[in-house]
Coordinates of N, CA and C in Angstrom, one line a residue:
M1356 N 10.8 -14.1 14.5 CA 10.3 -14.9 15.5 C 8.9 -15.4 15.2
Q1357 N 8.5 -16.5 15.7 CA 7.2 -17.0 15.5 C 6.3 -16.7 16.8
A1358 N 5.1 -16.3 16.6 CA 4.2 -16.1 17.7 C 2.9 -16.8 17.3
R1359 N 2.4 -17.5 18.4 CA 1.1 -18.2 18.2 C 0.2 -17.5 19.2
F1360 N -1.0 -17.1 18.7 CA -2.0 -16.4 19.5 C -3.3 -16.6 18.9
T1361 N -4.3 -16.2 19.6 CA -5.7 -16.3 19.1 C -6.2 -14.9 18.7
V1362 N -6.7 -14.8 17.5 CA -7.3 -13.6 17.0 C -8.8 -13.9 16.6
N1363 N -9.7 -13.1 17.3 CA -11.1 -13.3 17.0 C -11.6 -14.7 17.0
G1364 N -11.0 -15.4 18.0 CA -11.4 -16.8 18.2 C -10.7 -17.8 17.4
E1365 N -9.8 -17.4 16.6 CA -9.1 -18.3 15.7 C -7.6 -18.4 16.0
E1366 N -7.1 -19.6 16.2 CA -5.6 -19.7 16.5 C -4.8 -19.3 15.2
R1367 N -3.9 -18.4 15.5 CA -3.0 -17.9 14.4 C -1.6 -18.0 14.7
Q1368 N -0.7 -18.1 13.7 CA 0.7 -18.2 13.9 C 1.3 -17.2 12.9
V1369 N 2.3 -16.4 13.3 CA 2.9 -15.5 12.4 C 4.4 -15.6 12.6
D1370 N 5.2 -15.3 11.6 CA 6.6 -15.3 11.6 C 7.0 -13.9 11.2
V1371 N 7.3 -13.0 12.2 CA 7.6 -11.6 12.0 C 8.7 -11.1 12.9
P1372 N 9.3 -10.0 12.6 CA 10.3 -9.4 13.6 C 9.6 -9.2 14.9
E1373 N 10.4 -9.5 16.0 CA 9.8 -9.4 17.3 C 9.4 -8.0 17.8
D1374 N 9.9 -7.0 17.1 CA 9.5 -5.6 17.5 C 8.4 -5.1 16.6
M1375 N 7.8 -6.0 15.7 CA 6.7 -5.5 14.8 C 5.5 -5.2 15.6
P1376 N 4.9 -4.0 15.5 CA 3.7 -3.7 16.3 C 2.6 -4.6 15.9
L1377 N 1.8 -4.9 16.9 CA 0.5 -5.7 16.7 C -0.3 -5.1 15.5
L1378 N -0.3 -3.8 15.4 CA -1.1 -3.2 14.4 C -0.7 -3.7 13.0
W1379 N 0.6 -3.8 12.8 CA 1.1 -4.3 11.4 C 0.9 -5.8 11.3
V1380 N 1.0 -6.5 12.4 CA 0.7 -7.9 12.4 C -0.7 -8.2 11.9
L1381 N -1.6 -7.4 12.5 CA -3.0 -7.6 12.1 C -3.3 -7.1 10.7
R1382 N -2.8 -6.0 10.3 CA -3.1 -5.4 9.0 C -2.3 -6.1 7.9
D1383 N -1.0 -6.3 8.1 CA -0.2 -6.7 7.0 C 0.0 -8.3 6.9
E1384 N 0.0 -8.9 8.1 CA 0.2 -10.3 8.1 C -1.1 -11.1 8.1
L1385 N -2.2 -10.6 8.7 CA -3.4 -11.3 8.9 C -4.6 -10.7 8.0
A1386 N -4.3 -9.6 7.3 CA -5.3 -8.9 6.5 C -6.5 -8.5 7.2
L1387 N -6.4 -8.1 8.5 CA -7.5 -7.6 9.3 C -7.3 -6.1 9.3
T1388 N -7.9 -5.4 8.4 CA -7.7 -4.0 8.2 C -8.7 -3.1 8.9
G1389 N -9.6 -3.6 9.7 CA -10.5 -2.8 10.5 C -9.8 -2.0 11.5
T1390 N -8.7 -2.4 12.0 CA -7.9 -1.6 13.0 C -7.1 -0.6 12.2
K1391 N -7.2 0.6 12.6 CA -6.6 1.7 11.8 C -5.4 2.3 12.4
Y1392 N -4.5 2.7 11.5 CA -3.3 3.5 12.0 C -3.7 4.9 12.1
G1393 N -3.4 5.5 13.3 CA -3.7 6.9 13.5 C -2.4 7.7 13.6
C1394 N -1.8 7.6 14.8 CA -0.6 8.5 15.1 C 0.6 7.6 15.3
G1395 N 0.5 6.4 15.7 CA 1.7 5.5 15.9 C 2.3 5.7 17.2
I1396 N 1.8 6.6 18.1 CA 2.4 6.8 19.4 C 1.4 6.7 20.5
A1397 N 0.3 6.0 20.3 CA -0.7 5.7 21.3 C -1.4 7.0 21.9
Q1398 N -1.5 8.0 21.0 CA -2.2 9.2 21.5 C -3.6 9.4 20.9
C1399 N -3.9 8.7 19.9 CA -5.2 8.9 19.2 C -6.3 7.8 19.4
G1400 N -5.8 6.6 19.7 CA -6.7 5.5 19.9 C -7.3 4.8 18.7
A1401 N -7.0 5.3 17.5 CA -7.6 4.7 16.3 C -7.3 3.2 16.2
C1402 N -6.2 2.7 16.8 CA -5.7 1.3 16.6 C -6.1 0.5 17.8
T1403 N -7.1 0.9 18.6 CA -7.5 0.2 19.8 C -8.1 -1.2 19.5
V1404 N -7.5 -2.2 20.2 CA -8.0 -3.6 20.1 C -8.1 -4.1 21.6
H1405 N -8.6 -5.3 21.7 CA -8.5 -5.9 23.1 C -7.4 -7.0 23.1
L1406 N -6.6 -6.9 24.1 CA -5.5 -7.9 24.3 C -5.8 -8.6 25.6
D1407 N -6.1 -9.8 25.6 CA -6.4 -10.6 26.8 C -7.5 -9.8 27.6
G1408 N -8.5 -9.3 26.9 CA -9.7 -8.7 27.5 C -9.5 -7.2 27.8
M1409 N -8.3 -6.6 27.6 CA -8.1 -5.2 27.9 C -7.9 -4.4 26.7
A1410 N -8.5 -3.2 26.7 CA -8.3 -2.3 25.5 C -6.8 -1.8 25.5
V1411 N -6.2 -2.0 24.4 CA -4.8 -1.6 24.2 C -4.6 -0.9 22.9
R1412 N -3.5 -0.1 22.7 CA -3.2 0.5 21.5 C -2.3 -0.5 20.7
A1413 N -2.8 -1.0 19.6 CA -2.1 -2.0 18.8 C -0.8 -1.5 18.3
C1414 N -0.6 -0.1 18.2 CA 0.7 0.4 17.7 C 1.8 0.3 18.7
Q1415 N 1.4 0.0 20.0 CA 2.4 0.0 21.0 C 2.7 -1.4 21.6
V1416 N 2.0 -2.5 21.1 CA 2.2 -3.8 21.5 C 3.1 -4.5 20.4
E1417 N 4.2 -5.1 20.9 CA 5.1 -5.7 19.9 C 4.8 -7.2 19.8
A1418 N 5.2 -7.8 18.7 CA 4.9 -9.2 18.4 C 5.5 -10.1 19.5
R1419 N 6.6 -9.7 20.1 CA 7.2 -10.6 21.2 C 6.2 -10.7 22.4
E1420 N 5.2 -9.9 22.5 CA 4.2 -9.9 23.6 C 3.0 -10.8 23.3
L1421 N 2.9 -11.3 22.1 CA 1.7 -11.9 21.6 C 1.6 -13.4 21.9
D1422 N 2.7 -14.1 22.0 CA 2.6 -15.6 22.2 C 1.7 -16.0 23.3
G1423 N 0.7 -16.8 23.0 CA -0.2 -17.3 23.9 C -1.4 -16.3 24.3
S1424 N -1.4 -15.2 23.7 CA -2.4 -14.2 24.1 C -3.7 -14.3 23.2
T1425 N -4.6 -13.5 23.6 CA -5.9 -13.5 22.9 C -6.2 -12.1 22.4
V1426 N -6.4 -11.9 21.1 CA -6.6 -10.6 20.6 C -8.1 -10.5 20.0
L1427 N -8.8 -9.5 20.3 CA -10.1 -9.2 19.7 C -10.0 -7.9 18.9
T1428 N -10.4 -8.0 17.6 CA -10.4 -6.8 16.8 C -11.9 -6.4 16.4
I1429 N -12.1 -5.3 15.8 CA -13.4 -4.9 15.4 C -14.1 -6.0 14.5
E1430 N -13.3 -6.8 13.7 CA -13.9 -7.8 12.9 C -14.5 -8.9 13.7
G1431 N -14.0 -9.1 15.0 CA -14.4 -10.2 15.8 C -15.4 -9.8 16.9
L1432 N -15.7 -8.5 17.0 CA -16.6 -8.0 18.0 C -18.0 -8.5 17.8
G1433 N -18.5 -8.4 16.6 CA -19.8 -8.8 16.3 C -19.9 -9.1 14.8
T1434 N -21.1 -9.4 14.4 CA -21.3 -9.8 13.0 C -22.4 -8.9 12.4
P1435 N -22.5 -8.7 11.1 CA -23.6 -7.9 10.6 C -25.0 -8.5 11.0
E1436 N -25.0 -9.8 11.2 CA -26.3 -10.4 11.6 C -26.5 -10.3 13.1
A1437 N -25.4 -10.2 13.9 CA -25.5 -10.1 15.4 C -24.5 -9.2 15.9
P1438 N -24.7 -7.9 15.6 CA -23.7 -6.9 16.1 C -23.6 -6.8 17.6
H1439 N -22.4 -6.4 18.1 CA -22.2 -6.2 19.5 C -23.1 -5.0 19.9
P1440 N -23.6 -4.9 21.1 CA -24.5 -3.8 21.5 C -23.9 -2.4 21.2
V1441 N -22.6 -2.3 21.3 CA -22.0 -1.0 21.0 C -22.1 -0.7 19.5
Q1442 N -21.8 -1.7 18.7 CA -21.9 -1.6 17.2 C -23.4 -1.2 16.8
Q1443 N -24.4 -1.9 17.5 CA -25.8 -1.6 17.2 C -26.1 -0.2 17.6
A1444 N -25.7 0.2 18.7 CA -25.9 1.6 19.2 C -25.3 2.6 18.3
W1445 N -24.1 2.3 17.8 CA -23.4 3.2 16.8 C -24.2 3.4 15.6
I1446 N -24.8 2.3 15.1 CA -25.7 2.4 13.9 C -26.9 3.2 14.2
E1447 N -27.6 2.8 15.3 CA -28.9 3.5 15.6 C -28.7 5.0 15.9
T1448 N -27.6 5.4 16.5 CA -27.4 6.8 16.8 C -26.6 7.6 15.7
Q1449 N -26.3 6.9 14.6 CA -25.6 7.5 13.5 C -24.3 8.2 14.0
V1450 N -23.5 7.5 14.7 CA -22.3 8.2 15.3 C -21.3 8.6 14.2
A1451 N -21.0 7.7 13.3 CA -19.9 7.9 12.4 C -20.1 9.0 11.5
Q1452 N -19.0 9.8 11.4 CA -19.0 10.9 10.4 C -18.0 10.5 9.3
C1453 N -16.7 10.8 9.5 CA -15.8 10.2 8.5 C -15.6 8.8 8.7
G1454 N -15.7 8.3 10.0 CA -15.6 6.9 10.3 C -14.2 6.4 10.6
Y1455 N -13.2 7.1 10.4 CA -11.8 6.6 10.5 C -11.5 6.1 11.9
C1456 N -12.0 6.9 12.9 CA -11.6 6.5 14.3 C -12.6 5.5 14.9
Q1457 N -13.7 5.2 14.2 CA -14.8 4.4 14.8 C -14.4 3.1 15.3
S1458 N -13.6 2.3 14.6 CA -13.3 1.0 15.1 C -12.6 1.1 16.5
G1459 N -11.6 2.0 16.6 CA -11.0 2.2 17.9 C -11.9 2.7 19.0
Q1460 N -12.8 3.6 18.6 CA -13.8 4.1 19.5 C -14.7 3.0 20.0
I1461 N -15.2 2.2 19.1 CA -16.1 1.0 19.5 C -15.4 0.0 20.3
M1462 N -14.1 -0.3 20.0 CA -13.4 -1.2 20.9 C -13.2 -0.7 22.3
Q1463 N -12.9 0.6 22.4 CA -12.7 1.2 23.7 C -14.0 1.2 24.5
A1464 N -15.1 1.5 23.8 CA -16.4 1.6 24.5 C -16.8 0.1 24.9
A1465 N -16.6 -0.9 24.1 CA -16.9 -2.2 24.4 C -16.1 -2.7 25.7
S1466 N -14.9 -2.3 25.7 CA -14.0 -2.6 26.9 C -14.6 -1.9 28.1
L1467 N -15.0 -0.7 28.0 CA -15.6 0.1 29.1 C -16.8 -0.7 29.6
L1468 N -17.7 -1.0 28.8 CA -19.0 -1.7 29.2 C -18.7 -3.1 29.7
A1469 N -17.7 -3.7 29.3 CA -17.4 -5.1 29.8 C -17.0 -5.0 31.3
G1470 N -16.3 -3.9 31.6 CA -15.9 -3.7 33.0 C -16.9 -2.9 33.9
N1471 N -17.7 -2.1 33.2 CA -18.6 -1.2 33.9 C -19.9 -1.1 33.0
P1472 N -20.8 -1.9 33.2 CA -22.0 -1.9 32.3 C -22.9 -0.7 32.5
D1473 N -22.7 0.1 33.5 CA -23.6 1.3 33.7 C -22.7 2.5 34.0
P1474 N -21.8 3.0 33.1 CA -20.9 4.1 33.5 C -21.7 5.4 33.5
S1475 N -21.2 6.3 34.3 CA -21.7 7.7 34.3 C -21.1 8.4 33.1
D1476 N -21.7 9.6 32.8 CA -21.1 10.4 31.7 C -19.7 10.7 32.0
A1477 N -19.4 11.1 33.3 CA -18.0 11.4 33.6 C -17.1 10.2 33.4
E1478 N -17.5 9.0 33.7 CA -16.7 7.8 33.5 C -16.5 7.5 32.0
I1479 N -17.6 7.8 31.2 CA -17.5 7.6 29.8 C -16.5 8.6 29.2
D1480 N -16.6 9.8 29.6 CA -15.7 10.9 29.1 C -14.2 10.5 29.5
A1481 N -14.0 10.1 30.7 CA -12.7 9.7 31.2 C -12.1 8.6 30.4
V1482 N -12.8 7.5 30.2 CA -12.3 6.3 29.5 C -12.1 6.6 28.0
M1483 N -13.0 7.4 27.4 CA -13.0 7.7 26.0 C -12.1 8.8 25.6
S1484 N -11.5 9.5 26.6 CA -10.7 10.7 26.3 C -9.4 10.4 25.6
G1485 N -9.0 9.2 25.6 CA -7.8 8.8 24.8 C -8.1 8.4 23.4
N1486 N -9.3 8.5 23.0 CA -9.7 8.2 21.6 C -10.2 9.4 21.0
L1487 N -9.4 9.9 20.0 CA -9.7 11.2 19.4 C -10.6 11.0 18.1
C1488 N -11.5 12.0 18.0 CA -12.4 12.0 16.8 C -12.2 13.4 16.2
R1489 N -11.6 13.5 15.0 CA -11.4 14.8 14.4 C -12.7 15.4 13.9
C1490 N -13.7 14.6 13.7 CA -15.0 15.1 13.3 C -15.8 15.7 14.5
G1491 N -15.4 15.4 15.7 CA -16.1 16.0 16.9 C -17.4 15.3 17.2
S1492 N -17.5 14.1 16.9 CA -18.8 13.4 17.2 C -18.9 12.9 18.6
Y1493 N -18.2 13.5 19.6 CA -18.2 13.1 20.9 C -19.6 13.0 21.6
P1494 N -20.5 14.0 21.4 CA -21.9 13.8 22.0 C -22.6 12.6 21.4
R1495 N -22.5 12.3 20.2 CA -23.1 11.1 19.6 C -22.4 9.8 20.2
I1496 N -21.1 9.9 20.4 CA -20.4 8.7 20.9 C -20.9 8.4 22.3
R1497 N -21.1 9.5 23.1 CA -21.6 9.3 24.5 C -23.0 8.8 24.5
T1498 N -23.8 9.3 23.6 CA -25.2 8.8 23.4 C -25.3 7.4 23.1
A1499 N -24.4 7.0 22.1 CA -24.4 5.6 21.7 C -23.9 4.7 22.9
I1500 N -22.9 5.1 23.6 CA -22.5 4.3 24.8 C -23.6 4.2 25.8
R1501 N -24.3 5.2 26.1 CA -25.4 5.1 27.0 C -26.5 4.1 26.5
A1502 N -26.8 4.2 25.2 CA -27.7 3.3 24.6 C -27.2 1.8 24.7
A1503 N -25.9 1.6 24.4 CA -25.3 0.3 24.5 C -25.4 -0.2 25.9
S1504 N -25.1 0.7 26.9 CA -25.2 0.4 28.3 C -26.6 -0.2 28.7
A1505 N -27.6 0.5 28.2 CA -29.0 0.0 28.4 C -29.2 -1.3 27.8
A1506 N -28.7 -1.6 26.6 CA -28.8 -2.8 26.0 C -28.1 -4.0 26.7
V1507 N -26.9 -3.6 27.2 CA -26.1 -4.6 27.9 C -26.8 -5.0 29.2
G1508 N -27.5 -4.0 29.8 CA -28.2 -4.3 31.1 C -29.4 -5.1 30.9
R1509 N -29.9 -5.3 29.7 CA -31.2 -6.0 29.5 C -31.0 -7.5 29.8

């Protein structure tokens, strides 16, 4: 099947099996490897991207759902010259340890702040609970989200 959709602001067209997960469309067809494969069953959040403005697990979205949609990946969230406030906070608070889950964590946090620019710690914990970090950097993640929240509010 052919699907036309927008990825990181660019119109794209792919010809893939209709049940191909968005994760593989991004990684294998479009060479956008910032989105990571974690568990493949939407339990770890490593593959989190935004689909039509909502955080989703790319391993659970099929190509048949993409036509006409808008996808934002970690590559399109910010640039090295102008990082998204969450990316800037991640750098400033030195969140990443192994770094594998970080793109999914950042995408989930950006989605949280887009809908709630001043979340409480409980709201941060609730929204981020589906994104697992095997290194256990959860306190740094919460600190970075609080810092990004302050930056978004400026």
